[in-house]
Amino acid sequence: MSGAVDLSSLKQPPAAPGASGGAPSGDHAVSEVDFEAKVLHRSMQVPVVVALYSQRSPGSVELVRTLQRMVEADGGKWALAAVEAEPNMRIAQALRVQGIPTVIAIAAGQPLADFEGAQPEPQVRQWIDAVVEAVAGKLEGPGGEAPPEPEDPRFVSAEEALERGDFEGAQAAYEAILSAEPANAEAKAALRQVKFLAKAQNLPESAIATADAAPGDVDAAIDAADLEVLQQQPEAAFDRLIAVVKRTAGDERTKARTHLLELFELFDPAEPIVVAARRKLAAALY
């Protein structure tokens, strides 16, 4: 990571809950929904090691398993937060993650140290020990943690559906919330995320190469952009569709522009990458 990292956006209600996707991390799994309680609040007592991984990366899954063994052996000296990157894009963006796996130690609500890529277990052990030593006597200790606020059971039901990979069930749960509360912003954002994930997870990994080989195919460009967002490359996705808008007209331009606006809605509108992309889109249109 480079420069200051602002985690304040993750103290607000999340854009959408994440799913653990069958992670090996068990009780250590963390999503956007509980990041504030399990990471930011917890890091006031002990350092929290946030491990961002992907089911597409066996090495990152094995690293999470290694960290799980270590945290259980260390008896509360530190805490582990295993975050699956794809369903939890806001966490990866807030932490400025460039690759998977990435491991970041957070203490007192701020990043302390990090490393990227799979590492041998002895090296990981040495890094963990150095983190614990660096904050010794500077945090409140394991006790005294305030219990998290009760979760809305309706959102819990939707999260559970996501964890099972039941996108239809999750979509129905969020739609039920919106039927009762049409203005519920959290449910609206979550529903957009679920619809996106349901579509994007089925895209072939060749979608980007296919679009690059056929620059005139708007549908291929849209698929490629979706895959890039799923792979934590939103800027590349935005630039791809803005380029399509520049070189097309009529219905094709409208299709590309409409989909780009839908991708913007997956993110906080104040995110710098979204603000910059909106400016580029305006320039492309006018």
mmCIF file of C-alpha atoms in Angstrom:
data_model
loop_
_atom_site.group_PDB
_atom_site.id
_atom_site.type_symbol
_atom_site.label_atom_id
_atom_site.label_comp_id
_atom_site.label_asym_id
_atom_site.label_seq_id
_atom_site.Cartn_x
_atom_site.Cartn_y
_atom_site.Cartn_z
ATOM 1 C CA MET A 1 0.000 0.000 0.000
ATOM 2 C CA SER A 2 1.130 3.539 -0.603
ATOM 3 C CA GLY A 3 0.001 6.797 1.000
ATOM 4 C CA ALA A 4 -2.593 7.255 3.673
ATOM 5 C CA VAL A 5 -5.457 4.780 3.765
ATOM 6 C CA ASP A 6 -8.893 6.116 4.708
ATOM 7 C CA LEU A 7 -11.115 3.476 6.299
ATOM 8 C CA SER A 8 -13.859 5.906 7.295
ATOM 9 C CA SER A 9 -16.162 4.761 4.491
ATOM 10 C CA LEU A 10 -16.291 1.314 6.078
ATOM 11 C CA LYS A 11 -17.752 2.790 9.269
ATOM 12 C CA GLN A 12 -20.922 3.600 7.358
ATOM 13 C CA PRO A 13 -23.675 1.123 6.403
ATOM 14 C CA PRO A 14 -22.141 -1.071 3.676
ATOM 15 C CA ALA A 15 -23.190 -0.868 0.063
ATOM 16 C CA ALA A 16 -23.969 -4.577 0.133
ATOM 17 C CA PRO A 17 -23.238 -7.567 2.340
ATOM 18 C CA GLY A 18 -20.532 -9.954 1.219
ATOM 19 C CA ALA A 19 -20.580 -13.715 1.210
ATOM 20 C CA SER A 20 -17.959 -16.055 2.531
ATOM 21 C CA GLY A 21 -18.233 -18.248 -0.559
ATOM 22 C CA GLY A 22 -17.268 -21.438 1.268
ATOM 23 C CA ALA A 23 -14.157 -19.874 2.777
ATOM 24 C CA PRO A 24 -11.930 -22.015 4.990
ATOM 25 C CA SER A 25 -11.909 -19.259 7.598
ATOM 26 C CA GLY A 26 -15.061 -20.276 9.520
ATOM 27 C CA ASP A 27 -15.688 -17.908 12.413
ATOM 28 C CA HIS A 28 -12.965 -15.597 11.131
ATOM 29 C CA ALA A 29 -14.871 -14.699 7.948
ATOM 30 C CA VAL A 30 -15.616 -10.971 7.642
ATOM 31 C CA SER A 31 -17.729 -9.080 5.105
ATOM 32 C CA GLU A 32 -18.718 -5.456 4.539
ATOM 33 C CA VAL A 33 -21.626 -5.985 6.936
ATOM 34 C CA ASP A 34 -19.480 -6.710 10.001
ATOM 35 C CA PHE A 35 -16.154 -5.096 9.033
ATOM 36 C CA GLU A 36 -16.653 -2.192 11.425
ATOM 37 C CA ALA A 37 -17.393 -4.429 14.433
ATOM 38 C CA LYS A 38 -14.918 -7.238 13.726
ATOM 39 C CA VAL A 39 -12.037 -5.165 12.383
ATOM 40 C CA LEU A 40 -12.206 -1.452 13.233
ATOM 41 C CA HIS A 41 -13.697 -1.846 16.725
ATOM 42 C CA ARG A 42 -11.747 -5.003 17.517
ATOM 43 C CA SER A 43 -8.456 -3.378 16.480
ATOM 44 C CA MET A 44 -8.785 -1.040 19.460
ATOM 45 C CA GLN A 45 -8.140 -4.088 21.701
ATOM 46 C CA VAL A 46 -5.731 -6.249 19.672
ATOM 47 C CA PRO A 47 -4.201 -6.043 16.199
ATOM 48 C CA VAL A 48 -6.463 -7.472 13.512
ATOM 49 C CA VAL A 49 -4.860 -9.226 10.556
ATOM 50 C CA VAL A 50 -7.060 -8.776 7.485
ATOM 51 C CA ALA A 51 -6.411 -11.427 4.832
ATOM 52 C CA LEU A 52 -7.979 -10.745 1.440
ATOM 53 C CA TYR A 53 -8.253 -13.875 -0.637
ATOM 54 C CA SER A 54 -10.117 -15.337 -3.601
ATOM 55 C CA GLN A 55 -11.579 -18.770 -4.262
ATOM 56 C CA ARG A 56 -9.917 -18.431 -7.688
ATOM 57 C CA SER A 57 -6.503 -18.377 -5.979
ATOM 58 C CA PRO A 58 -5.655 -21.647 -4.189
ATOM 59 C CA GLY A 59 -2.509 -20.036 -2.781
ATOM 60 C CA SER A 60 -4.533 -17.318 -1.092
ATOM 61 C CA VAL A 61 -6.951 -19.879 0.383
ATOM 62 C CA GLU A 62 -4.026 -21.845 1.805
ATOM 63 C CA LEU A 63 -2.603 -18.645 3.306
ATOM 64 C CA VAL A 64 -5.911 -18.038 5.109
ATOM 65 C CA ARG A 65 -5.756 -21.584 6.492
ATOM 66 C CA THR A 66 -2.211 -20.930 7.725
ATOM 67 C CA LEU A 67 -3.298 -17.728 9.453
ATOM 68 C CA GLN A 68 -6.256 -19.532 10.998
ATOM 69 C CA ARG A 69 -3.963 -22.130 12.564
ATOM 70 C CA MET A 70 -1.736 -19.377 13.909
ATOM 71 C CA VAL A 71 -4.479 -17.221 15.424
ATOM 72 C CA GLU A 72 -5.981 -20.220 17.183
ATOM 73 C CA ALA A 73 -2.567 -21.141 18.585
ATOM 74 C CA ASP A 74 -1.840 -17.601 19.799
ATOM 75 C CA GLY A 75 -4.755 -17.428 22.209
ATOM 76 C CA GLY A 76 -6.167 -13.964 21.613
ATOM 77 C CA LYS A 77 -2.980 -11.950 21.078
ATOM 78 C CA TRP A 78 -4.394 -10.897 17.710
ATOM 79 C CA ALA A 79 -7.504 -11.460 15.613
ATOM 80 C CA LEU A 80 -7.980 -12.709 12.067
ATOM 81 C CA ALA A 81 -10.411 -11.276 9.524
ATOM 82 C CA ALA A 82 -10.623 -13.357 6.337
ATOM 83 C CA VAL A 83 -12.239 -11.323 3.550
ATOM 84 C CA GLU A 84 -13.211 -12.831 0.209
ATOM 85 C CA ALA A 85 -12.328 -10.056 -2.211
ATOM 86 C CA GLU A 86 -14.909 -10.440 -4.986
ATOM 87 C CA PRO A 87 -18.098 -10.060 -2.902
ATOM 88 C CA ASN A 88 -16.512 -7.344 -0.745
ATOM 89 C CA MET A 89 -15.248 -4.826 -3.260
ATOM 90 C CA ARG A 90 -15.534 -1.815 -0.957
ATOM 91 C CA ILE A 91 -13.141 -3.367 1.566
ATOM 92 C CA ALA A 92 -10.556 -4.143 -1.114
ATOM 93 C CA GLN A 93 -10.889 -0.619 -2.522
ATOM 94 C CA ALA A 94 -10.661 1.074 0.878
ATOM 95 C CA LEU A 95 -7.488 -0.889 1.657
ATOM 96 C CA ARG A 96 -6.071 -0.181 -1.830
ATOM 97 C CA VAL A 97 -5.487 -3.839 -2.537
ATOM 98 C CA GLN A 98 -3.483 -4.401 -5.716
ATOM 99 C CA GLY A 99 -3.212 -8.182 -5.717
ATOM 100 C CA ILE A 100 -4.518 -11.354 -4.101
ATOM 101 C CA PRO A 101 -3.622 -12.473 -1.520
ATOM 102 C CA THR A 102 -2.933 -9.322 0.471
ATOM 103 C CA VAL A 103 -2.524 -9.343 4.251
ATOM 104 C CA ILE A 104 -2.858 -6.124 6.255
ATOM 105 C CA ALA A 105 -2.459 -5.627 10.002
ATOM 106 C CA ILE A 106 -4.809 -3.012 11.471
ATOM 107 C CA ALA A 107 -4.342 -1.531 14.936
ATOM 108 C CA ALA A 108 -6.382 1.256 16.548
ATOM 109 C CA GLY A 109 -8.422 1.492 13.365
ATOM 110 C CA GLN A 110 -5.457 2.149 11.064
ATOM 111 C CA PRO A 111 -3.268 -0.029 8.799
ATOM 112 C CA LEU A 112 0.036 -0.871 10.471
ATOM 113 C CA ALA A 113 1.851 -3.250 8.120
ATOM 114 C CA ASP A 114 1.089 -5.375 5.069
ATOM 115 C CA PHE A 115 2.426 -7.878 2.591
ATOM 116 C CA GLU A 116 1.230 -9.177 -0.755
ATOM 117 C CA GLY A 117 1.465 -12.672 -2.184
ATOM 118 C CA ALA A 118 1.747 -16.121 -0.655
ATOM 119 C CA GLN A 119 4.597 -16.454 1.840
ATOM 120 C CA PRO A 120 6.263 -19.442 3.554
ATOM 121 C CA GLU A 121 4.785 -20.208 6.970
ATOM 122 C CA PRO A 122 7.962 -19.293 8.927
ATOM 123 C CA GLN A 123 8.016 -15.886 7.246
ATOM 124 C CA VAL A 124 4.336 -15.329 8.054
ATOM 125 C CA ARG A 125 5.018 -16.359 11.661
ATOM 126 C CA GLN A 126 7.829 -13.811 11.895
ATOM 127 C CA TRP A 127 5.607 -11.071 10.445
ATOM 128 C CA ILE A 128 2.774 -11.819 12.901
ATOM 129 C CA ASP A 129 5.172 -11.775 15.859
ATOM 130 C CA ALA A 130 6.559 -8.417 14.725
ATOM 131 C CA VAL A 131 3.041 -6.942 14.482
ATOM 132 C CA VAL A 132 2.106 -8.156 17.979
ATOM 133 C CA GLU A 133 5.364 -6.796 19.390
ATOM 134 C CA ALA A 134 4.916 -3.416 17.680
ATOM 135 C CA VAL A 135 1.607 -2.742 19.454
ATOM 136 C CA ALA A 136 2.451 -4.319 22.815
ATOM 137 C CA GLY A 137 1.085 -2.115 25.605
ATOM 138 C CA LYS A 138 -0.456 0.358 23.159
ATOM 139 C CA LEU A 139 -3.953 -1.155 22.806
ATOM 140 C CA GLU A 140 -6.684 -1.896 25.325
ATOM 141 C CA GLY A 141 -6.179 -5.660 25.312
ATOM 142 C CA PRO A 142 -8.617 -8.527 24.592
ATOM 143 C CA GLY A 143 -11.231 -7.563 27.203
ATOM 144 C CA GLY A 144 -13.851 -4.870 27.206
ATOM 145 C CA GLU A 145 -15.113 -5.190 23.659
ATOM 146 C CA ALA A 146 -18.623 -3.829 23.255
ATOM 147 C CA PRO A 147 -21.056 -6.341 21.737
ATOM 148 C CA PRO A 148 -22.038 -5.550 18.149
ATOM 149 C CA GLU A 149 -25.447 -4.106 17.508
ATOM 150 C CA PRO A 150 -28.117 -6.709 16.664
ATOM 151 C CA GLU A 151 -28.396 -7.328 12.955
ATOM 152 C CA ASP A 152 -31.627 -6.910 11.039
ATOM 153 C CA PRO A 153 -32.901 -10.507 10.609
ATOM 154 C CA ARG A 154 -34.128 -9.690 7.113
ATOM 155 C CA PHE A 155 -30.591 -8.819 6.023
ATOM 156 C CA VAL A 156 -29.219 -11.845 7.869
ATOM 157 C CA SER A 157 -31.530 -14.045 5.795
ATOM 158 C CA ALA A 158 -30.259 -12.442 2.595
ATOM 159 C CA GLU A 159 -26.642 -12.896 3.691
ATOM 160 C CA GLU A 160 -27.235 -16.553 4.468
ATOM 161 C CA ALA A 161 -28.655 -17.042 0.991
ATOM 162 C CA LEU A 162 -25.531 -15.430 -0.466
ATOM 163 C CA GLU A 163 -23.297 -17.693 1.597
ATOM 164 C CA ARG A 164 -25.104 -20.694 0.086
ATOM 165 C CA GLY A 165 -24.600 -19.249 -3.383
ATOM 166 C CA ASP A 166 -28.361 -18.770 -3.668
ATOM 167 C CA PHE A 167 -28.451 -15.500 -5.595
ATOM 168 C CA GLU A 168 -32.141 -15.886 -6.415
ATOM 169 C CA GLY A 169 -32.949 -16.292 -2.726
ATOM 170 C CA ALA A 170 -30.846 -13.282 -1.776
ATOM 171 C CA GLN A 171 -32.466 -11.199 -4.495
ATOM 172 C CA ALA A 172 -35.922 -12.201 -3.285
ATOM 173 C CA ALA A 173 -34.979 -11.294 0.307
ATOM 174 C CA TYR A 174 -33.813 -7.811 -0.650
ATOM 175 C CA GLU A 175 -36.843 -7.286 -2.881
ATOM 176 C CA ALA A 176 -39.070 -8.207 0.073
ATOM 177 C CA ILE A 177 -37.351 -5.545 2.191
ATOM 178 C CA LEU A 178 -37.871 -2.973 -0.544
ATOM 179 C CA SER A 179 -41.511 -3.976 -0.917
ATOM 180 C CA ALA A 180 -42.017 -3.035 2.739
ATOM 181 C CA GLU A 181 -39.542 -0.128 2.727
ATOM 182 C CA PRO A 182 -39.142 1.292 -0.799
ATOM 183 C CA ALA A 183 -36.665 3.925 0.416
ATOM 184 C CA ASN A 184 -34.296 1.482 2.180
ATOM 185 C CA ALA A 185 -30.968 2.569 0.662
ATOM 186 C CA GLU A 186 -29.010 -0.384 2.044
ATOM 187 C CA ALA A 187 -31.390 -2.900 0.476
ATOM 188 C CA LYS A 188 -31.321 -1.031 -2.858
ATOM 189 C CA ALA A 189 -27.536 -1.079 -2.943
ATOM 190 C CA ALA A 190 -27.393 -4.718 -1.859
ATOM 191 C CA LEU A 191 -29.868 -5.736 -4.549
ATOM 192 C CA ARG A 192 -27.730 -4.059 -7.219
ATOM 193 C CA GLN A 193 -24.687 -5.934 -5.926
ATOM 194 C CA VAL A 194 -26.488 -9.283 -5.910
ATOM 195 C CA LYS A 195 -27.763 -8.852 -9.459
ATOM 196 C CA PHE A 196 -24.276 -7.919 -10.604
ATOM 197 C CA LEU A 197 -22.609 -10.862 -8.858
ATOM 198 C CA ALA A 198 -25.194 -13.320 -10.171
ATOM 199 C CA LYS A 199 -24.319 -12.310 -13.721
ATOM 200 C CA ALA A 200 -20.600 -11.641 -13.399
ATOM 201 C CA GLN A 201 -19.677 -14.872 -11.607
ATOM 202 C CA ASN A 202 -20.719 -16.859 -14.680
ATOM 203 C CA LEU A 203 -18.584 -14.916 -17.140
ATOM 204 C CA PRO A 204 -15.739 -16.887 -18.727
ATOM 205 C CA GLU A 205 -12.216 -15.785 -17.860
ATOM 206 C CA SER A 206 -11.685 -15.302 -21.605
ATOM 207 C CA ALA A 207 -14.218 -12.433 -21.708
ATOM 208 C CA ILE A 208 -11.538 -9.732 -21.569
ATOM 209 C CA ALA A 209 -9.452 -11.300 -24.334
ATOM 210 C CA THR A 210 -12.595 -11.775 -26.432
ATOM 211 C CA ALA A 211 -13.487 -8.087 -26.116
ATOM 212 C CA ASP A 212 -9.934 -6.980 -26.880
ATOM 213 C CA ALA A 213 -10.005 -9.076 -30.054
ATOM 214 C CA ALA A 214 -13.360 -7.603 -31.170
ATOM 215 C CA PRO A 215 -13.373 -3.879 -30.286
ATOM 216 C CA GLY A 216 -16.573 -3.327 -32.258
ATOM 217 C CA ASP A 217 -18.609 -5.798 -30.191
ATOM 218 C CA VAL A 218 -20.448 -3.774 -27.541
ATOM 219 C CA ASP A 219 -21.856 -6.839 -25.760
ATOM 220 C CA ALA A 220 -18.343 -8.312 -25.480
ATOM 221 C CA ALA A 221 -17.086 -5.014 -24.047
ATOM 222 C CA ILE A 222 -19.849 -5.049 -21.430
ATOM 223 C CA ASP A 223 -18.992 -8.607 -20.385
ATOM 224 C CA ALA A 224 -15.304 -7.713 -20.170
ATOM 225 C CA ALA A 225 -16.065 -4.644 -18.055
ATOM 226 C CA ASP A 226 -18.153 -6.733 -15.667
ATOM 227 C CA LEU A 227 -15.335 -9.248 -15.278
ATOM 228 C CA GLU A 228 -12.845 -6.438 -14.641
ATOM 229 C CA VAL A 229 -15.041 -5.055 -11.861
ATOM 230 C CA LEU A 230 -15.323 -8.545 -10.375
ATOM 231 C CA GLN A 231 -11.518 -8.792 -10.486
ATOM 232 C CA GLN A 232 -11.103 -5.497 -8.597
ATOM 233 C CA GLN A 233 -10.178 -3.484 -11.703
ATOM 234 C CA PRO A 234 -13.008 -0.921 -11.859
ATOM 235 C CA GLU A 235 -10.899 1.790 -13.514
ATOM 236 C CA ALA A 236 -10.103 -0.548 -16.399
ATOM 237 C CA ALA A 237 -13.793 -1.412 -16.710
ATOM 238 C CA PHE A 238 -14.848 2.238 -16.732
ATOM 239 C CA ASP A 239 -12.201 3.188 -19.290
ATOM 240 C CA ARG A 240 -13.237 0.288 -21.530
ATOM 241 C CA LEU A 241 -16.869 1.390 -21.691
ATOM 242 C CA ILE A 242 -15.986 5.079 -22.022
ATOM 243 C CA ALA A 243 -13.891 4.144 -25.059
ATOM 244 C CA VAL A 244 -16.926 2.333 -26.503
ATOM 245 C CA VAL A 245 -19.070 5.427 -25.924
ATOM 246 C CA LYS A 246 -16.498 7.558 -27.776
ATOM 247 C CA ARG A 247 -16.446 5.417 -30.893
ATOM 248 C CA THR A 248 -20.120 4.444 -31.190
ATOM 249 C CA ALA A 249 -23.432 6.177 -31.822
ATOM 250 C CA GLY A 250 -27.139 5.498 -31.553
ATOM 251 C CA ASP A 251 -28.341 2.376 -29.765
ATOM 252 C CA GLU A 252 -24.846 0.968 -29.257
ATOM 253 C CA ARG A 253 -23.682 4.148 -27.532
ATOM 254 C CA THR A 254 -26.809 4.164 -25.367
ATOM 255 C CA LYS A 255 -26.263 0.527 -24.353
ATOM 256 C CA ALA A 256 -22.641 1.137 -23.352
ATOM 257 C CA ARG A 257 -23.461 4.355 -21.503
ATOM 258 C CA THR A 258 -26.397 2.780 -19.635
ATOM 259 C CA HIS A 259 -24.311 -0.161 -18.485
ATOM 260 C CA LEU A 260 -21.494 2.126 -17.377
ATOM 261 C CA LEU A 261 -23.942 4.094 -15.224
ATOM 262 C CA GLU A 262 -25.132 0.818 -13.701
ATOM 263 C CA LEU A 263 -21.542 -0.057 -12.788
ATOM 264 C CA PHE A 264 -21.102 3.359 -11.172
ATOM 265 C CA GLU A 265 -24.015 2.504 -8.877
ATOM 266 C CA LEU A 266 -22.050 -0.411 -7.396
ATOM 267 C CA PHE A 267 -19.720 2.111 -5.759
ATOM 268 C CA ASP A 268 -19.913 5.081 -3.441
ATOM 269 C CA PRO A 269 -20.602 8.068 -5.742
ATOM 270 C CA ALA A 270 -17.877 10.031 -3.920
ATOM 271 C CA GLU A 271 -15.202 7.441 -4.750
ATOM 272 C CA PRO A 272 -12.426 9.240 -6.683
ATOM 273 C CA ILE A 273 -12.433 6.598 -9.421
ATOM 274 C CA VAL A 274 -16.174 7.141 -9.978
ATOM 275 C CA VAL A 275 -15.878 10.935 -9.955
ATOM 276 C CA ALA A 276 -13.021 10.770 -12.483
ATOM 277 C CA ALA A 277 -14.892 8.306 -14.707
ATOM 278 C CA ARG A 278 -18.006 10.491 -14.741
ATOM 279 C CA ARG A 279 -15.886 13.400 -15.971
ATOM 280 C CA LYS A 280 -14.397 11.233 -18.709
ATOM 281 C CA LEU A 281 -17.878 10.071 -19.705
ATOM 282 C CA ALA A 282 -19.127 13.652 -19.940
ATOM 283 C CA ALA A 283 -16.170 14.531 -22.166
ATOM 284 C CA ALA A 284 -16.837 11.487 -24.351
ATOM 285 C CA LEU A 285 -20.497 12.449 -24.795
ATOM 286 C CA TYR A 286 -19.994 16.131 -25.462
#
